[in-house]
Coordinates of C-alpha atoms and ligand atoms in Angstrom, one line a residue:
M16 CA 0.2 0.1 0.2
Q17 CA 1.0 3.6 -0.8
I18 CA 0.8 6.4 1.5
H19 CA 2.4 9.7 -0.2
D20 CA 5.8 8.6 -1.5
K21 CA 5.9 5.3 0.9
F22 CA 5.1 1.5 0.6
F23 CA 3.8 -0.3 3.3
V24 CA 3.2 -3.7 4.1
P25 CA 0.8 -5.6 6.9
F26 CA 1.9 -6.1 10.1
L27 CA -0.8 -6.3 12.9
S28 CA -4.0 -7.5 12.3
E29 CA -7.1 -5.9 14.1
D30 CA -7.7 -9.0 16.2
Q31 CA -3.9 -8.8 17.3
I32 CA -4.0 -4.9 18.1
L33 CA -7.4 -5.3 19.7
A34 CA -5.9 -8.5 21.8
A35 CA -2.9 -6.5 22.8
V36 CA -5.3 -3.6 24.0
K37 CA -7.4 -5.8 26.2
K38 CA -4.2 -7.1 27.9
V39 CA -2.9 -3.7 29.0
A40 CA -6.7 -2.8 30.1
D41 CA -6.7 -6.5 32.1
N42 CA -3.6 -5.6 33.8
I43 CA -4.3 -1.9 34.9
A44 CA -7.6 -3.0 36.1
E45 CA -5.6 -5.8 38.1
D46 CA -4.0 -2.6 40.0
F47 CA -6.8 -0.4 39.8
K48 CA -10.2 -1.4 40.0
N49 CA -10.8 -0.4 43.1
E50 CA -9.9 3.2 42.9
T51 CA -10.9 5.8 39.9
P52 CA -7.2 6.7 38.2
I53 CA -7.7 9.1 35.7
F54 CA -6.2 8.5 31.9
V55 CA -4.5 10.5 30.3
G56 CA -4.1 10.0 26.3
V57 CA -1.7 11.8 24.2
L58 CA -2.7 12.8 20.8
N59 CA -2.8 12.7 18.0
G60 CA -1.7 9.1 18.0
S61 CA -3.6 7.7 20.9
F62 CA -7.1 8.2 20.0
M63 CA -7.9 5.0 18.7
F64 CA -6.0 3.2 21.5
V65 CA -8.2 5.3 24.0
S66 CA -11.4 4.8 22.6
D67 CA -10.5 0.8 22.2
F68 CA -8.9 0.6 25.7
L69 CA -11.9 2.3 27.8
K70 CA -14.2 -0.1 25.9
A71 CA -12.0 -3.1 27.5
Y72 CA -12.0 -1.2 30.7
Q73 CA -15.4 -1.5 32.7
H74 CA -14.4 0.4 35.8
P75 CA -15.1 3.5 37.2
C76 CA -12.2 6.2 35.6
E77 CA -11.9 9.3 34.0
V78 CA -10.4 10.6 30.7
T79 CA -8.8 13.7 29.5
F80 CA -5.8 14.2 26.6
V81 CA -2.6 16.1 26.0
K82 CA -1.1 16.8 22.5
M83 CA 2.1 16.7 21.7
S84 CA 4.3 16.5 18.9
S85 CA 7.9 15.1 17.6
Y86 CA 7.6 13.2 14.5
E87 CA 8.0 14.8 11.1
G88 CA 7.7 12.6 8.5
L89 CA 9.7 9.2 9.2
T90 CA 11.9 10.3 12.3
S91 CA 11.3 11.7 15.4
T92 CA 12.5 15.5 15.5
G93 CA 13.7 15.2 18.8
I94 CA 12.1 18.7 19.7
V95 CA 8.9 17.6 21.2
E96 CA 5.9 20.5 21.3
T97 CA 3.1 20.5 23.9
L98 CA 0.0 21.6 21.9
L99 CA -2.8 21.0 24.3
D100 CA -1.8 21.3 28.2
V101 CA -3.6 19.1 31.0
S102 CA -6.7 20.9 31.8
E103 CA -8.5 18.9 34.5
N104 CA -7.4 19.5 38.3
I105 CA -5.7 15.8 38.5
E106 CA -4.0 16.9 41.5
G107 CA -3.9 14.1 43.9
K108 CA -5.3 11.7 41.6
S109 CA -4.0 8.4 40.2
V110 CA -2.8 9.3 36.6
I111 CA -2.1 6.8 33.8
I112 CA -0.8 8.0 30.6
L113 CA -2.0 6.4 27.6
E114 CA 0.3 6.4 25.0
D115 CA -0.1 4.8 21.1
I116 CA 4.0 4.1 20.8
I117 CA 6.8 4.9 23.0
D118 CA 10.3 4.3 21.1
S119 CA 13.2 6.8 22.1
G120 CA 11.2 8.1 25.0
R121 CA 11.4 11.7 24.1
T122 CA 7.9 12.4 24.2
L123 CA 7.8 10.2 27.4
K124 CA 10.5 12.3 29.0
H125 CA 8.7 15.6 28.3
L126 CA 5.2 14.4 29.6
I127 CA 7.0 13.1 32.6
H128 CA 8.5 16.7 33.2
M129 CA 5.0 18.1 32.8
F130 CA 3.6 16.0 35.5
S131 CA 6.6 16.5 37.8
N132 CA 5.1 19.9 39.1
I133 CA 1.9 18.7 39.7
N134 CA 1.1 16.4 42.8
V135 CA -0.6 13.6 41.9
K136 CA -1.1 10.3 43.9
E137 CA 0.4 7.7 41.5
F138 CA 1.8 8.2 37.9
K139 CA 2.0 5.3 35.6
V140 CA 2.8 4.9 31.7
A141 CA 0.8 2.5 29.7
S142 CA 1.6 1.8 25.7
L143 CA 0.3 0.0 23.6
F144 CA 3.1 -0.2 21.1
Y145 CA 6.9 -0.1 22.7
K146 CA 9.8 -0.2 20.8
S147 CA 12.1 -1.8 23.6
E148 CA 15.3 -2.1 21.4
V149 CA 15.3 1.7 21.2
Y150 CA 13.7 3.3 24.3
R151 CA 16.5 5.1 25.8
G152 CA 14.6 6.5 28.9
E153 CA 15.2 5.9 32.3
Y154 CA 11.2 5.5 33.2
P155 CA 10.2 2.1 33.2
I156 CA 7.3 1.6 30.9
D157 CA 4.8 0.1 33.6
Y158 CA 2.3 -1.2 30.9
F159 CA 2.4 -1.9 27.2
G160 CA 0.8 -4.1 24.9
I161 CA 3.3 -5.5 22.1
D162 CA 6.7 -5.0 22.0
I163 CA 7.7 -4.4 18.3
P164 CA 11.3 -4.2 16.3
D165 CA 12.4 -0.8 15.7
K166 CA 10.1 -0.3 12.3
F167 CA 8.0 2.9 11.2
I168 CA 4.5 1.9 11.2
V169 CA 1.2 3.8 10.5
G170 CA -2.3 2.7 11.3
Y171 CA -4.4 2.7 14.2
G172 CA -4.0 6.2 14.9
L173 CA -0.5 6.7 13.6
D174 CA 0.4 8.4 10.8
Y175 CA 2.8 9.3 8.0
N176 CA 2.6 12.5 7.4
E177 CA -1.1 12.6 8.6
L178 CA -1.9 9.9 6.4
G179 CA -2.9 6.3 7.4
R180 CA -4.4 7.0 11.0
N181 CA -7.9 5.7 9.9
F182 CA -6.5 2.0 9.3
R183 CA -7.8 -0.7 11.3
E184 CA -4.7 -2.6 10.9
V185 CA -1.0 -1.2 11.5
Y186 CA 1.4 -1.5 8.4
Q187 CA 5.2 -1.3 8.4
L188 CA 7.2 0.7 6.0
K189 CA 8.3 -1.8 3.2
Q190 CA 12.3 -1.4 3.1
P191 CA 13.1 -1.5 -0.8
D192 CA 14.9 -4.5 -1.4
M193 CA 18.9 -3.6 -2.1
I194 CA 20.5 -4.3 -5.6
N195 CA 24.3 -4.9 -5.7
L196 CA 26.0 -5.8 -8.9
V197 CA 29.5 -6.5 -10.1
L198 CA 29.8 -5.7 -13.7
F199 CA 33.0 -7.8 -14.6
G200 CA 35.0 -8.1 -18.0
K201 CA 38.2 -6.7 -19.4
P202 CA 39.4 -3.5 -19.8
G203 CA 37.2 -1.6 -22.7
A204 CA 34.5 -4.1 -22.1
G205 CA 31.9 -1.3 -21.7
K206 CA 31.3 -1.6 -17.6
G207 CA 31.7 2.0 -17.0
T208 CA 29.6 2.9 -20.1
Q209 CA 27.0 0.5 -19.0
A210 CA 26.9 1.4 -15.4
E211 CA 26.0 4.9 -16.6
F212 CA 22.7 3.4 -17.8
L213 CA 22.1 0.8 -15.3
K214 CA 22.4 3.5 -12.3
E215 CA 19.8 5.7 -13.7
K216 CA 17.5 2.9 -14.3
Y217 CA 18.0 1.0 -11.3
N218 CA 18.8 3.8 -8.5
L219 CA 22.2 2.4 -7.6
K220 CA 25.2 4.5 -7.0
H221 CA 28.0 3.9 -9.3
I222 CA 31.7 3.0 -8.2
S223 CA 34.2 2.8 -10.3
T224 CA 37.8 2.1 -8.7
G225 CA 39.4 3.4 -11.7
D226 CA 37.5 6.7 -11.7
V227 CA 38.1 6.8 -8.1
F228 CA 42.2 6.4 -8.4
R229 CA 42.0 9.0 -11.4
Y230 CA 40.2 11.5 -9.3
N231 CA 43.0 11.1 -6.6
I232 CA 45.8 10.9 -9.3
K233 CA 44.4 14.3 -10.6
N234 CA 43.9 16.1 -7.2
N235 CA 47.6 14.9 -6.3
T236 CA 46.2 13.1 -3.1
D237 CA 48.4 10.6 -0.8
L238 CA 46.5 7.7 -2.6
G239 CA 46.7 9.3 -6.1
L240 CA 50.7 9.3 -5.9
L241 CA 50.4 6.0 -4.3
A242 CA 48.5 4.5 -7.2
K243 CA 49.7 6.6 -9.9
S244 CA 52.9 4.3 -11.2
Y245 CA 51.0 0.9 -11.2
I246 CA 48.1 2.4 -13.1
D247 CA 50.7 4.1 -16.1
N248 CA 52.0 0.8 -16.2
G249 CA 48.9 -1.0 -16.7
D250 CA 49.4 -3.2 -13.5
L251 CA 46.9 -3.7 -10.8
V252 CA 47.4 -1.0 -7.4
P253 CA 48.1 -3.5 -4.7
D254 CA 44.8 -4.9 -2.9
E255 CA 44.9 -3.3 0.8
V256 CA 45.2 0.4 -0.7
T257 CA 42.3 -0.7 -3.0
I258 CA 40.2 -2.7 -0.8
K259 CA 40.4 0.2 1.9
M260 CA 39.7 3.1 -0.7
L261 CA 36.5 0.7 -1.9
Q262 CA 35.1 0.4 1.6
E263 CA 35.5 4.3 2.4
E264 CA 33.4 4.4 -0.9
V265 CA 30.7 2.4 0.2
T266 CA 30.7 3.5 3.9
K267 CA 29.7 7.2 2.5
N268 CA 27.0 6.0 0.6
V269 CA 25.4 3.4 2.6
A270 CA 21.7 5.0 2.0
A271 CA 22.3 4.1 -1.3
S272 CA 19.6 1.6 -2.6
G273 CA 22.1 -0.6 -4.2
F274 CA 25.6 -0.2 -5.5
I275 CA 27.1 -1.0 -8.8
F276 CA 30.6 -2.0 -8.5
D277 CA 33.4 -1.4 -11.8
G278 CA 36.7 -2.6 -11.8
F279 CA 36.2 -4.4 -8.2
P280 CA 37.0 -6.7 -7.3
R281 CA 39.6 -7.7 -9.6
T282 CA 41.6 -10.5 -7.4
T283 CA 40.1 -13.0 -5.4
V284 CA 41.7 -11.3 -2.2
Q285 CA 39.2 -8.3 -3.2
A286 CA 36.3 -10.4 -4.1
E287 CA 37.0 -12.3 -0.4
A288 CA 37.3 -8.7 1.2
L289 CA 34.1 -7.5 -0.6
D290 CA 31.9 -10.0 1.0
A291 CA 33.2 -10.1 4.2
F292 CA 32.8 -6.1 4.2
L293 CA 29.5 -6.6 2.8
M294 CA 28.1 -8.6 5.6
T295 CA 29.0 -6.5 8.0
K296 CA 26.7 -3.8 6.8
N297 CA 24.0 -6.8 6.4
M298 CA 24.3 -6.3 2.3
K299 CA 25.5 -8.8 -0.2
I300 CA 26.4 -9.0 -3.9
N301 CA 23.3 -10.4 -5.7
A302 CA 24.9 -11.0 -9.3
T303 CA 28.4 -10.5 -10.9
I304 CA 27.5 -9.8 -14.7
A305 CA 30.2 -10.3 -16.9
L306 CA 30.5 -8.4 -20.4
E307 CA 32.1 -10.5 -23.1
A308 CA 34.1 -9.4 -26.1
N309 CA 37.1 -10.2 -27.6
D310 CA 40.8 -8.8 -27.2
E311 CA 41.0 -7.5 -30.7
V312 CA 37.8 -5.6 -30.6
L313 CA 38.5 -4.4 -27.1
I314 CA 42.3 -3.4 -28.2
Q315 CA 40.6 -1.1 -31.2
R316 CA 38.2 0.2 -28.4
L317 CA 40.6 1.3 -26.1
L318 CA 43.0 2.9 -28.4
E319 CA 40.1 5.2 -29.8
R320 CA 39.0 5.8 -26.2
G321 CA 43.1 6.7 -25.5
K322 CA 42.4 9.3 -28.3
L323 CA 39.6 11.0 -26.9
S324 CA 40.0 10.5 -23.0
G325 CA 44.2 11.3 -22.9
R326 CA 44.3 8.2 -20.7
S327 CA 47.9 7.4 -20.9
D328 CA 47.0 3.6 -19.9
D329 CA 44.9 3.3 -23.1
Q330 CA 47.2 5.1 -25.4
D331 CA 49.7 2.3 -25.7
E332 CA 49.3 -1.0 -27.1
D333 CA 52.0 -2.7 -24.6
K334 CA 50.3 -1.1 -21.5
I335 CA 47.0 -2.6 -22.9
R336 CA 48.3 -6.0 -23.3
N337 CA 49.6 -6.1 -19.7
R338 CA 46.3 -4.9 -18.5
F339 CA 44.9 -8.0 -20.4
D340 CA 47.6 -10.1 -19.2
E341 CA 47.2 -9.0 -15.2
Y342 CA 43.1 -9.6 -16.3
N343 CA 43.7 -13.2 -17.2
Q344 CA 46.2 -13.8 -14.6
K345 CA 44.3 -12.6 -11.7
T346 CA 40.7 -11.5 -12.3
A347 CA 39.5 -13.9 -14.6
P348 CA 39.3 -16.5 -11.7
L349 CA 36.8 -14.9 -10.1
K350 CA 34.5 -16.3 -12.7
N351 CA 34.7 -19.4 -10.5
Y352 CA 34.3 -17.7 -7.0
Y353 CA 30.7 -16.3 -8.5
Q354 CA 29.7 -19.3 -10.4
E355 CA 30.3 -21.3 -7.0
Q356 CA 28.0 -18.8 -5.2
G357 CA 25.6 -19.2 -8.2
K358 CA 25.7 -15.6 -8.7
F359 CA 27.4 -15.2 -12.2
H360 CA 25.9 -14.3 -15.4
S361 CA 27.4 -13.1 -18.5
V362 CA 26.5 -11.3 -21.5
D363 CA 27.5 -10.3 -25.3
G364 CA 29.2 -6.9 -24.9
I365 CA 29.3 -6.6 -28.5
G366 CA 26.7 -4.4 -30.3
A367 CA 25.0 -1.3 -29.7
I368 CA 24.9 0.2 -26.5
D369 CA 21.4 0.0 -26.1
D370 CA 21.2 -3.6 -26.9
V371 CA 24.0 -4.5 -24.5
T372 CA 21.9 -2.3 -21.5
A373 CA 18.9 -4.5 -22.9
R374 CA 20.8 -7.7 -22.3
L375 CA 22.3 -6.5 -18.6
A376 CA 18.7 -5.7 -17.8
K377 CA 17.4 -8.7 -18.6
V378 CA 19.7 -10.4 -16.1
I379 CA 19.3 -7.7 -13.5
E380 CA 15.4 -8.2 -13.9
T381 CA 15.6 -12.1 -13.2
L382 CA 17.0 -11.2 -9.9
Ligands
LIG422 P1 40.1 1.1 -15.0 O1 39.2 2.2 -15.0 O2 38.9 0.3 -14.3 O3 40.3 0.3 -15.9 O4 41.2 0.9 -13.7 C1 42.4 1.4 -14.3 C2 43.5 1.2 -13.6 O5 43.0 1.7 -11.9 C3 43.9 -0.4 -13.3 O6 44.5 -0.6 -14.6 C4 44.6 -0.2 -12.1 O7 45.7 -0.1 -12.3 C5 43.7 0.3 -11.2 N1 42.8 -0.4 -10.5 C6 41.4 0.4 -10.8 N2 40.7 -0.9 -10.0 C7 41.4 -1.7 -9.6 C8 41.1 -2.7 -8.7 N3 40.1 -3.2 -8.0 N4 42.6 -3.4 -8.1 C9 43.3 -2.8 -8.6 N5 43.8 -2.2 -9.2 C10 42.8 -1.4 -10.1

């Protein structure tokens, strides 16, 4: 289901919610049925909970509301505003806060502060939903319905930018599935050209290790100075340097909806390091797609490209052949590495750019 720009999937059914409401009401009744507590609903989110709660709580009680706000969009802003203060005379009464959800505990802290100046008989907090994983407050939650994981939810009074409060069920934000691709192939196979199209089509972050090195060389950074002699000769830059650089590029872009790795990994050590690193980020490679083309076509392409780009490693046939040797010795074995993981695909890299993109898209869409 779509609300504004986001997609949500079912999380809790009406029955599950009502059972949780009843549990909270029964637990509170155990403790308070012989007195007349005042329930304080926290608007806006709690209005449905308060309503169903009172239907389940059939003992003497009073009800009032306060109104606060700390959410904007999907994240808590950290600033809690009091929009409606406690109006009833609650002095000397047992006060039970009814919250729809407690996550970081910021709103609760504000509420506790609000009641700290009033001389109440007892003060308790009840919340229908409770994210114990992210709760940072000191005050222990006295009653709660369901302990939920740290997911953004809407429905049953809770909104996403004011929509969704009227749903009888609760939905959670659908996390888009991340796609991480390795574009594989010899120099000149068209990895960079195709990555430009694929990154637009699938909203992916393109990381070309060759481009990052060239950028560093142009800007005379330490990394650039270190890599320059290797690149000029058509040799591979040492693994530890390249791996560290790649990890930094991924870390800078962790919010991306996926990556295209172009020119990385180029050795088995790099491939293993990539898998281990992605695992620490709860990510993985979904597919490695090779662009196949024969050496003679590639040499012609690279020499043509060298005339336009000025790349020294593209202008000299000996250096190009050295890059192919490096590829055959160090990079080609990765085909096996990814085949064993069932992730290797190959497409014909010869033909019009659009045709090659279409062949790649056909593979990606099966993932
Ligand atoms: P590319 O633009 O991908 O053809 O890369 C140009 C050059 O950068 C290569 O010939 C290597 O010297 C260096 N390079 C790029 N990626 C890597 C990598 N993964 N490992 C080692 N060296 C690399």
